[in-house]
XYZ file of C-alpha atoms in Angstrom:
671
model
C 0.000 0.000 0.000
C 1.490 3.305 -1.118
C 0.987 5.710 1.785
C 2.052 8.664 -0.322
C -0.705 7.889 -2.812
C -3.288 7.762 -0.009
C -2.028 11.062 1.390
C -2.285 12.846 -1.952
C -5.517 11.233 -3.185
C -7.639 13.120 -0.659
C -5.344 15.048 1.672
C -8.077 16.571 3.855
C -9.708 13.205 4.511
C -6.311 11.631 5.115
C -5.317 14.059 7.853
C -8.726 13.851 9.531
C -8.595 10.059 9.622
C -4.964 10.154 10.737
C -6.046 12.014 13.869
C -7.647 8.693 14.869
C -4.488 6.786 13.988
C -2.240 9.096 15.978
C -4.397 9.083 19.107
C -4.606 5.288 18.995
C -0.858 4.958 18.539
C -0.081 7.359 21.396
C -2.608 5.917 23.865
C -1.587 2.292 23.370
C 2.102 3.160 23.528
C 1.619 5.102 26.773
C -0.440 2.297 28.313
C 2.084 -0.240 27.032
C -0.862 -2.491 26.211
C -3.804 -2.595 23.873
C -4.489 -3.091 20.184
C -3.210 -0.457 17.811
C -3.528 -2.044 14.385
C -7.299 -2.136 13.909
C -7.951 1.547 14.764
C -5.191 2.503 12.330
C -6.569 0.255 9.595
C -10.235 1.222 9.996
C -9.704 4.962 10.483
C -10.762 5.767 6.917
C -13.992 3.768 7.196
C -14.830 5.319 10.572
C -14.155 8.843 9.344
C -16.560 8.499 6.417
C -19.183 6.758 8.550
C -19.176 9.369 11.310
C -18.858 12.435 9.080
C -21.285 11.539 6.287
C -23.724 8.896 7.515
C -23.991 8.375 11.272
C -26.837 10.320 12.895
C -25.627 11.299 16.364
C -25.210 14.270 18.660
C -21.947 14.169 20.612
C -23.403 16.323 23.382
C -26.453 14.064 23.759
C -25.172 10.526 23.168
C -28.325 8.842 24.508
C -30.831 10.639 22.264
C -33.444 7.994 21.421
C -33.500 8.308 17.619
C -29.745 8.315 17.119
C -28.092 5.773 14.855
C -26.437 3.003 16.869
C -22.727 2.340 16.323
C -21.340 -0.943 17.634
C -17.644 -1.777 17.666
C -17.920 -5.557 17.562
C -14.130 -5.845 17.317
C -13.915 -4.333 20.778
C -10.194 -4.938 21.205
C -9.756 -1.945 18.876
C -11.361 0.244 21.524
C -9.118 3.224 20.805
C -11.041 3.641 17.558
C -14.248 4.522 19.371
C -12.481 6.450 22.127
C -10.672 8.568 19.534
C -13.932 9.195 17.679
C -15.777 10.177 20.851
C -12.978 12.520 21.907
C -12.564 14.124 18.497
C -16.289 14.724 18.014
C -16.609 16.408 21.402
C -18.193 13.817 23.658
C -17.925 15.489 27.082
C -16.996 12.248 28.856
C -13.975 11.408 26.701
C -11.528 14.154 27.534
C -7.909 14.166 26.481
C -7.014 13.053 29.998
C -9.235 10.007 29.507
C -7.376 9.211 26.280
C -4.067 9.554 28.106
C -5.329 7.248 30.878
C -6.362 4.514 28.450
C -6.541 1.132 30.236
C -5.666 2.618 33.635
C -7.470 2.275 36.973
C -10.540 4.474 37.177
C -10.465 5.506 33.521
C -13.643 5.439 31.439
C -11.435 4.358 28.529
C -11.150 0.710 29.577
C -9.321 -1.950 27.610
C -12.551 -2.858 25.829
C -15.549 -0.517 25.399
C -17.893 -0.712 28.380
C -21.441 0.646 28.079
C -21.673 1.216 31.841
C -18.656 3.536 31.785
C -19.452 5.709 28.760
C -22.819 6.896 27.448
C -21.365 7.035 23.934
C -20.672 3.293 23.975
C -23.792 1.358 22.976
C -22.661 -2.003 24.316
C -19.800 -3.821 25.977
C -17.733 -5.603 23.356
C -14.589 -7.675 23.389
C -15.775 -11.289 23.263
C -15.623 -11.575 19.492
C -18.882 -12.041 17.631
C -21.020 -10.550 20.384
C -21.269 -7.132 18.771
C -22.626 -8.428 15.492
C -24.932 -10.821 17.363
C -26.277 -8.092 19.660
C -26.734 -5.806 16.652
C -29.507 -8.057 15.358
C -31.491 -7.213 18.489
C -30.794 -3.495 18.056
C -32.148 -3.655 14.505
C -35.184 -5.725 15.529
C -35.994 -3.276 18.330
C -35.875 -0.387 15.863
C -38.314 -2.204 13.548
C -40.719 -3.032 16.402
C -40.696 0.464 17.860
C -41.099 2.110 14.460
C -44.157 -0.061 13.856
C -45.556 0.918 17.244
C -44.708 4.632 17.434
C -44.240 5.580 13.781
C -41.386 6.762 11.610
C -41.587 10.297 12.978
C -40.251 9.050 16.306
C -38.230 5.966 15.325
C -36.143 6.148 12.162
C -32.516 5.107 12.489
C -29.859 2.567 11.504
C -27.490 0.208 13.318
C -23.880 0.188 12.117
C -21.327 -2.424 13.137
C -17.578 -2.660 12.651
C -16.605 -6.316 12.814
C -13.303 -8.067 12.275
C -12.189 -11.429 10.952
C -12.437 -12.890 14.453
C -16.042 -11.742 14.854
C -16.964 -13.547 11.640
C -15.137 -16.741 12.639
C -17.069 -17.069 15.887
C -20.017 -19.403 15.463
C -22.520 -16.932 16.885
C -21.962 -14.758 13.808
C -23.678 -17.368 11.645
C -26.644 -17.488 14.010
C -26.811 -13.697 13.818
C -26.569 -13.273 10.059
C -29.092 -16.057 9.502
C -31.579 -14.237 11.721
C -30.917 -10.846 10.118
C -31.380 -12.281 6.645
C -34.538 -14.163 7.558
C -36.168 -11.115 9.119
C -34.901 -8.700 6.441
C -33.319 -6.249 8.854
C -32.512 -3.678 6.213
C -31.345 -1.041 8.669
C -28.459 -3.215 9.852
C -25.148 -2.431 8.144
C -21.960 -4.355 8.976
C -18.572 -2.990 7.958
C -16.106 -5.875 7.885
C -12.485 -5.002 8.594
C -11.125 -7.446 6.028
C -7.435 -7.253 6.891
C -6.675 -10.996 6.725
C -4.790 -10.987 10.039
C -5.369 -12.718 13.377
C -3.148 -13.009 16.442
C -1.555 -16.199 15.180
C -0.943 -14.905 11.667
C -2.810 -14.912 8.365
C -6.491 -15.854 8.428
C -5.614 -18.635 5.981
C -3.833 -20.453 8.819
C -7.212 -21.569 10.105
C -9.976 -20.524 7.731
C -10.920 -20.644 4.046
C -14.460 -19.257 4.322
C -15.668 -17.011 1.522
C -17.288 -14.488 3.841
C -19.101 -12.401 1.191
C -20.621 -15.591 -0.229
C -21.670 -16.688 3.258
C -23.532 -13.432 3.853
C -25.058 -13.512 0.392
C -26.301 -17.047 1.085
C -28.118 -15.637 4.124
C -29.862 -13.066 1.920
C -27.672 -10.094 2.742
C -26.746 -7.260 0.388
C -22.976 -7.602 -0.100
C -20.392 -5.131 -1.406
C -16.604 -5.391 -1.549
C -14.551 -2.194 -1.508
C -11.154 -0.662 -0.823
C -11.399 0.270 2.852
C -8.953 3.142 2.407
C -10.855 4.868 -0.429
C -13.220 7.457 1.079
C -15.289 7.803 -2.089
C -15.816 4.036 -2.295
C -16.714 3.868 1.403
C -19.247 6.681 1.023
C -20.838 5.122 -2.065
C -21.071 1.709 -0.390
C -22.768 3.131 2.689
C -25.219 5.041 0.500
C -26.049 1.876 -1.438
C -26.396 -0.151 1.759
C -28.941 2.268 3.198
C -30.959 2.121 -0.008
C -31.182 -1.699 -0.083
C -34.025 -3.444 1.796
C -31.730 -6.247 2.963
C -29.184 -6.185 5.772
C -25.833 -5.161 4.340
C -22.265 -6.371 4.552
C -19.570 -4.024 3.296
C -16.317 -5.943 3.029
C -13.666 -3.274 3.534
C -10.261 -4.451 2.341
C -7.854 -2.794 4.751
C -4.281 -2.980 5.961
C -3.833 -3.544 9.668
C -1.371 -1.037 11.209
C -1.309 0.883 7.923
C 1.994 2.710 7.420
C 3.652 1.148 10.458
C 6.531 -1.318 10.385
C 4.028 -3.935 11.627
C 1.623 -3.385 8.720
C -0.033 -6.572 7.439
C 1.507 -8.748 10.168
C 0.151 -10.414 13.293
C 2.384 -8.047 15.282
C 0.164 -5.255 14.027
C -2.831 -6.724 15.838
C -1.531 -5.922 19.307
C 0.278 -3.134 21.109
C 2.722 -1.158 18.950
C 5.068 0.337 21.519
C 8.457 0.636 19.787
C 9.233 4.355 19.963
C 11.344 4.501 16.815
C 8.801 2.571 14.766
C 5.994 4.787 16.012
C 7.910 7.932 15.076
C 8.520 6.465 11.633
C 4.829 5.626 11.250
C 3.822 9.208 12.003
C 6.361 10.433 9.472
C 4.812 8.105 6.901
C 1.400 9.534 7.712
C 2.629 13.133 7.511
C 1.645 13.697 11.134
C 3.968 16.263 12.682
C 2.427 17.196 16.037
C 3.553 15.828 19.392
C 1.975 12.955 21.350
C -1.759 13.398 22.016
C -1.781 16.651 20.008
C -4.379 17.216 17.286
C -4.065 20.323 15.082
C -6.743 22.880 15.887
C -8.276 22.891 12.404
C -8.677 19.103 12.413
C -10.140 19.033 15.932
C -12.533 21.824 14.950
C -13.687 19.879 11.895
C -14.350 16.791 13.990
C -16.277 18.824 16.568
C -18.446 20.167 13.745
C -19.160 16.557 12.797
C -20.124 15.881 16.409
C -22.471 18.856 16.618
C -24.137 18.370 13.239
C -26.632 15.902 14.697
C -28.014 18.504 17.101
C -30.248 19.778 14.313
C -31.639 16.286 13.720
C -32.165 15.825 17.443
C -33.965 19.142 17.809
C -36.219 18.327 14.862
C -37.019 14.978 16.454
C -37.769 16.633 19.788
C -40.159 18.952 17.973
C -41.934 15.987 16.355
C -42.196 14.324 19.744
C -43.680 17.468 21.292
C -46.376 17.476 18.603
C -47.659 14.083 19.718
C -50.565 13.824 22.137
C -49.733 14.042 25.820
C -50.725 10.415 26.314
C -48.509 9.258 23.441
C -45.572 11.284 24.718
C -46.009 9.796 28.186
C -46.221 6.246 26.835
C -43.133 6.755 24.669
C -41.210 8.129 27.657
C -42.346 5.288 29.931
C -41.446 2.671 27.347
C -38.005 4.062 26.607
C -37.262 4.505 30.323
C -38.092 0.844 30.921
C -40.685 1.617 33.589
C -43.392 -0.994 34.130
C -46.991 0.248 33.994
C -48.598 0.863 37.375
C -51.235 -1.807 36.779
C -48.621 -4.601 36.766
C -48.650 -4.978 40.557
C -52.431 -5.187 40.787
C -52.541 -7.657 37.898
C -50.060 -9.976 39.599
C -51.908 -9.743 42.919
C -55.181 -10.734 41.237
C -53.505 -13.709 39.553
C -51.931 -14.848 42.836
C -55.292 -14.689 44.595
C -56.896 -16.802 41.896
C -54.100 -19.391 42.086
C -54.186 -19.615 45.875
C -57.953 -20.155 45.807
C -57.987 -22.778 43.032
C -54.655 -24.446 43.961
C -53.867 -25.891 40.524
C -51.285 -28.618 40.097
C -49.246 -27.403 37.135
C -45.668 -27.344 35.938
C -44.018 -24.026 36.613
C -43.375 -23.681 32.867
C -47.184 -23.671 32.522
C -47.460 -21.323 35.496
C -45.074 -19.003 33.668
C -47.407 -19.012 30.665
C -50.325 -18.242 32.990
C -48.440 -15.222 34.289
C -47.482 -14.051 30.809
C -51.089 -14.311 29.653
C -52.022 -11.494 32.050
C -48.721 -9.599 31.785
C -48.284 -9.300 28.014
C -51.568 -7.460 27.349
C -50.601 -4.674 29.769
C -46.899 -4.490 28.795
C -46.864 -3.800 25.047
C -43.076 -3.542 25.202
C -42.539 -7.227 26.012
C -41.023 -9.323 23.236
C -41.117 -13.075 23.751
C -39.530 -15.960 21.947
C -38.030 -19.395 22.085
C -35.150 -21.291 20.531
C -37.445 -23.690 18.634
C -39.155 -24.833 21.847
C -42.249 -22.630 21.940
C -44.614 -25.406 22.982
C -42.178 -26.659 25.613
C -41.081 -23.312 27.069
C -44.642 -21.892 27.079
C -43.388 -18.431 26.117
C -46.119 -17.546 23.573
C -49.402 -15.891 24.544
C -52.372 -15.265 22.306
C -52.140 -11.488 22.021
C -48.533 -11.184 20.823
C -48.526 -11.869 17.092
C -45.514 -13.169 15.191
C -42.720 -10.726 14.413
C -42.017 -11.067 10.703
C -41.229 -9.179 7.532
C -44.909 -8.351 7.052
C -45.736 -7.793 10.729
C -43.263 -5.569 12.536
C -45.841 -5.107 15.285
C -45.533 -8.791 16.152
C -43.995 -9.369 19.564
C -43.093 -13.043 19.378
C -39.880 -14.153 17.683
C -39.227 -17.642 16.378
C -35.486 -17.706 16.928
C -34.799 -21.178 15.564
C -32.204 -23.461 17.109
C -29.973 -20.547 18.053
C -29.714 -20.252 21.837
C -26.615 -18.072 21.633
C -27.934 -15.855 18.855
C -31.299 -15.517 20.581
C -29.771 -14.491 23.890
C -27.392 -12.005 22.274
C -30.161 -10.449 20.198
C -32.371 -10.152 23.286
C -29.530 -8.265 24.952
C -29.382 -5.978 21.921
C -33.106 -5.250 22.259
C -32.678 -4.368 25.917
C -29.684 -2.142 25.173
C -31.516 -0.358 22.378
C -34.285 0.548 24.807
C -38.049 0.360 24.525
C -38.256 -3.444 24.507
C -38.543 -5.912 27.417
C -37.167 -9.131 25.883
C -37.578 -12.640 27.253
C -36.736 -15.923 25.593
C -36.767 -19.575 26.424
C -34.878 -22.814 26.017
C -34.136 -25.874 28.138
C -32.043 -25.048 31.171
C -29.354 -27.509 30.108
C -28.809 -25.292 27.070
C -27.781 -22.315 29.138
C -24.401 -23.719 28.114
C -25.115 -22.487 24.577
C -26.463 -19.124 25.791
C -23.878 -18.567 28.498
C -21.639 -15.896 26.860
C -24.662 -13.660 26.252
C -26.079 -14.321 29.720
C -22.781 -13.212 31.219
C -22.752 -10.076 29.081
C -26.306 -9.239 30.155
C -25.096 -9.167 33.752
C -21.931 -7.259 32.886
C -23.824 -4.657 30.845
C -26.470 -4.073 33.548
C -29.491 -4.910 31.390
C -32.736 -6.657 32.453
C -32.920 -9.471 29.873
C -35.081 -12.367 31.073
C -33.881 -15.903 30.337
C -36.698 -18.448 30.662
C -35.092 -21.830 31.355
C -37.508 -24.758 31.495
C -37.024 -28.510 32.077
C -34.813 -27.486 34.953
C -33.808 -30.768 36.601
C -33.928 -34.560 36.452
C -37.663 -33.926 36.602
C -37.769 -33.729 32.813
C -37.390 -37.493 32.849
C -36.863 -39.695 29.837
C -34.708 -37.366 27.716
C -31.855 -38.301 29.983
C -28.665 -36.693 31.318
C -27.830 -34.668 28.197
C -30.983 -32.646 28.825
C -31.031 -32.772 32.631
C -29.268 -29.734 34.115
C -27.241 -30.465 37.229
C -24.606 -27.733 37.452
C -26.488 -24.961 35.677
C -28.176 -23.406 38.700
C -24.793 -23.075 40.390
C -23.274 -21.472 37.276
C -26.064 -18.924 37.033
C -25.952 -18.191 40.771
C -22.192 -17.702 40.569
C -22.630 -14.928 37.992
C -22.536 -11.446 39.549
C -25.518 -9.135 39.044
C -27.914 -11.926 38.122
C -31.198 -12.898 39.768
C -31.872 -16.641 39.605
C -35.469 -17.612 40.369
C -36.536 -21.201 40.989
C -40.208 -20.905 41.938
C -42.000 -23.637 43.889
C -45.446 -23.145 42.375
C -47.617 -20.866 40.250
C -47.751 -18.164 42.936
C -43.983 -17.862 43.233
C -43.733 -17.970 39.441
C -46.030 -14.946 39.108
C -44.023 -13.136 41.772
C -40.768 -13.934 39.975
C -42.112 -12.445 36.745
C -43.187 -9.270 38.525
C -39.687 -8.836 39.931
C -37.934 -9.659 36.650
C -40.031 -7.170 34.689
C -39.357 -4.333 37.110
C -35.573 -4.632 37.045
C -33.639 -1.869 35.327
C -30.057 -3.103 35.485
C -30.118 -6.813 36.341
C -30.955 -9.839 34.176
C -33.073 -12.698 35.478
C -32.899 -16.454 34.996
C -36.254 -18.114 35.652
C -35.803 -21.853 36.268
C -38.990 -23.810 35.546
C -40.157 -27.418 35.739
C -41.538 -29.789 33.163
C -43.364 -31.860 35.781
C -46.525 -30.717 37.548
C -46.190 -29.253 41.051
C -48.713 -28.698 43.810
C -49.656 -25.190 44.848
C -47.830 -24.688 48.138
C -48.941 -21.078 48.643
C -52.611 -21.783 49.364
C -53.032 -18.753 51.637
C -53.175 -15.564 49.577
C -50.657 -12.865 50.496
C -50.725 -9.507 48.780
C -47.023 -9.022 49.519
C -44.533 -10.400 47.028
C -42.765 -12.901 49.296
C -40.362 -13.924 46.536
C -39.028 -10.365 46.679
C -37.411 -11.320 50.006
C -35.579 -14.175 48.302
C -36.517 -16.658 51.044
C -39.329 -16.849 53.559
C -40.962 -19.194 56.047
C -43.500 -21.249 54.139
C -44.526 -23.465 57.070
C -43.311 -23.051 60.630
C -42.636 -25.659 63.265
C -45.368 -26.856 65.581
C -43.830 -27.198 69.016
C -40.133 -26.734 69.638
C -38.283 -25.903 66.429
C -35.584 -28.551 65.911
C -35.229 -28.721 62.109
C -35.169 -26.220 59.241
C -35.720 -27.634 55.774
C -34.646 -25.399 52.898
C -35.689 -26.001 49.307
C -36.317 -24.396 45.944
C -38.629 -25.133 43.044
C -39.903 -28.672 42.622
C -38.271 -29.785 45.852
C -40.311 -27.472 48.088
C -43.240 -29.889 48.045
C -40.789 -32.663 48.968
C -39.653 -30.577 51.925
C -43.273 -30.020 52.934
C -43.946 -33.770 52.868
C -40.800 -34.377 54.929
C -42.036 -31.798 57.423
C -45.317 -33.698 57.784
C -43.386 -36.881 58.538
C -41.099 -35.197 61.061
C -43.942 -33.381 62.792
C -45.786 -36.708 63.093
C -42.818 -37.898 65.155
C -42.942 -34.792 67.326
C -39.980 -33.100 65.654
C -40.779 -29.423 65.174
C -39.869 -28.544 61.579
C -39.801 -25.271 59.652
C -39.833 -25.187 55.842
C -38.126 -22.270 54.130
C -38.766 -21.686 50.448
C -35.755 -19.996 48.831
C -36.824 -18.965 45.315
C -34.035 -16.410 44.862
C -30.794 -16.611 46.823
C -29.545 -13.272 45.492
C -32.538 -11.365 46.852
C -32.221 -13.150 50.191
C -28.603 -12.045 50.417
C -29.737 -8.444 49.878
C -31.978 -8.516 52.964
C -30.678 -7.165 56.230
C -29.075 -9.523 58.715
C -32.047 -9.328 61.071
C -34.404 -10.698 58.435
C -31.998 -13.434 57.374
C -31.556 -14.537 61.007
C -35.308 -14.484 61.493
C -35.804 -16.880 58.572
C -32.749 -19.036 59.352
C -32.191 -18.719 63.109
C -29.330 -20.417 64.900
C -30.037 -23.622 66.748
C -32.048 -26.056 64.613
C -30.331 -28.492 62.279
C -30.585 -27.599 58.615
C -31.235 -29.755 55.561
C -31.264 -28.400 52.017
C -32.937 -30.263 49.176
C -32.573 -29.429 45.502
C -32.415 -31.650 42.410
C -29.091 -30.190 41.348
C -25.495 -30.203 42.525
C -24.938 -28.890 46.033
C -22.474 -26.151 45.143
C -23.437 -22.941 46.934
C -25.673 -24.514 49.564
C -22.920 -24.470 52.207
C -23.608 -20.764 52.619
C -27.048 -21.564 54.045
C -26.155 -24.835 55.788
C -23.539 -23.376 58.126
C -24.769 -23.232 61.707
C -24.300 -20.398 64.151
C -20.738 -21.512 64.926
C -19.762 -21.359 61.282
C -19.542 -25.141 61.039
C -21.485 -27.593 58.947
C -21.742 -30.364 61.514
C -25.459 -29.606 61.750
C -26.293 -29.374 58.057
C -26.932 -31.834 55.247
C -27.678 -31.607 51.519
C -30.034 -33.918 49.642
C -29.600 -33.609 45.901
C -27.462 -34.640 42.955
C -23.824 -35.661 43.102
C -23.487 -36.633 39.427
C -25.394 -36.604 36.166
C -28.942 -37.869 35.751
C -30.348 -40.782 33.770
C -33.150 -41.675 31.375
C -36.372 -42.825 33.054
C -39.732 -41.442 34.194
C -39.091 -38.615 36.611
C -40.768 -40.368 39.553
C -38.293 -43.229 39.176
C -35.368 -40.827 38.949
C -36.266 -39.008 42.159
C -36.548 -42.337 43.943
C -33.324 -43.753 42.515
C -31.312 -40.628 43.257
C -32.688 -40.405 46.770
C -34.416 -37.054 46.451
C -37.512 -37.987 48.437
C -39.314 -36.786 51.533
C -38.213 -39.940 53.356
C -34.549 -39.251 52.583
C -34.913 -35.626 53.687
C -36.529 -36.649 56.978
C -33.869 -39.309 57.469
C -31.083 -36.738 56.904
C -32.653 -34.399 59.454
C -33.014 -37.080 62.116
C -29.415 -38.153 61.589
C -28.308 -34.655 62.575
C -30.390 -34.427 65.760
């Protein structure tokens, strides 16, 4: 690549894009860590995108009708930090650029949405940006159908690298985008042919443009250093009704000694080589210095969107007061006031009729009253609609001819589904939930972790949550999955015991603003254990006394989900022998931990022996089994110690010793 030719072809563009290159080079060198090559290579693409196509206002980065820009190749974070600084984002000062990757800096090693308003999502795990972007684009379609083009009319742009496209989730994502004709999704592929280990050809021969075309995408291939070609490609992409891939042929670490090598992927810190690179670029200012005329031009780019924002605000103000209020409520993620009363009425009905239903069915019962009053909910399933019970009659199918539809058939794509749901939540205005079997949280896990990390309230509906699913056997019987979900910070894991607790769990999940929920549900029918109606949401406490001891309290039985009724039966047996027994239902450990110490001690007082029962591995239960002396000599766990087996669920519970008799026996052994 002839740098001199690039410099003379369009000198103004070259110097403006080189401001990005220089800031990236200086910041990574000062931090002595990071990834310099991608920001250098994609500077031309980013300059054209931000200056000629991206609708944004640097002073108001969270304006609702902005275009969304996602840096899927998040290791190249200095690209977005440089852009935010140059365009005048108030959070990304020059000091923040200088403190790149340092303690307390907003400019973290990878872009974090919870640190900077101008960052749409946390990226870094490759493929997640492009997968989340599908949800952003779907949310835009749904909200435009609901509120109209005057209020919702924007695009989602993604910069993705070779690594993003190698990750398997990218195929799930592009298949979904093609199927649902998400024409406002535009992916700019940094086609530099380099990975950490070397050339892409070391490990891959995929014809990426053909792969996207096979998924019904609009595909263009261009020189990623030609501003006219970049501009024309973006214009054509916006005009096409299909999602678009623009394959931008670029040179990683352009103009640096490490150009077109795997060395160029990482931190370029050699002082002499960096000086030489700047000389090649024609960049003559000192470290972290941007000439005033170039900075002024970039700030004009950043302020240009203010006019669009003001025009949008005017259109919003012309709507009826009720429509403005509903738009504001929806975008803020606030639940309607009638949700609480609706859940209370459902709980009362359940307590009075005491149905014996699987909690997956109880979840459907809750959704049947929730979805009509929360028009922002979007449900779905990874090809298990009839098993997960996530569809209700009022939703309609989201499709190319029905953007008002609120139910998505995701196909067998647990990872893609979960990532796209996260994208919907990040976009704002949508409350996404989606289901699969709990054993397949393994497939959804990277997105579930990112939901927690990004502080978004995605709801993961995980049914068939134990050996209770029966004949499908150990491949489908989750054993360790509750522990994995509970180990994830900023995650609420609900395992409701009956239809009442299930309704309460949904109320809590749908009123979160910054925490995802995992709702663990049974295949097998369960008795209603909450037969006395309580207006209070007891699940909100995380754990509570379901049945107290008669006589002197000697035993506390703790259980979740399908094992609560086992604990209740064990209590009956123990009480018949004169052993005072309390049963504590613990539908959400995380919420119980948030209660004050006085409440926790009231529910789990010192003194009685403790037995926990759960049809899963025992990891985590020690926290609740310790006695007042901090020892476990008065606690026992009844549950799984290995994988399950294939048989009717009643046989499995008996064979694995998860029975009321075994629970009572464990308690008596401790007395």
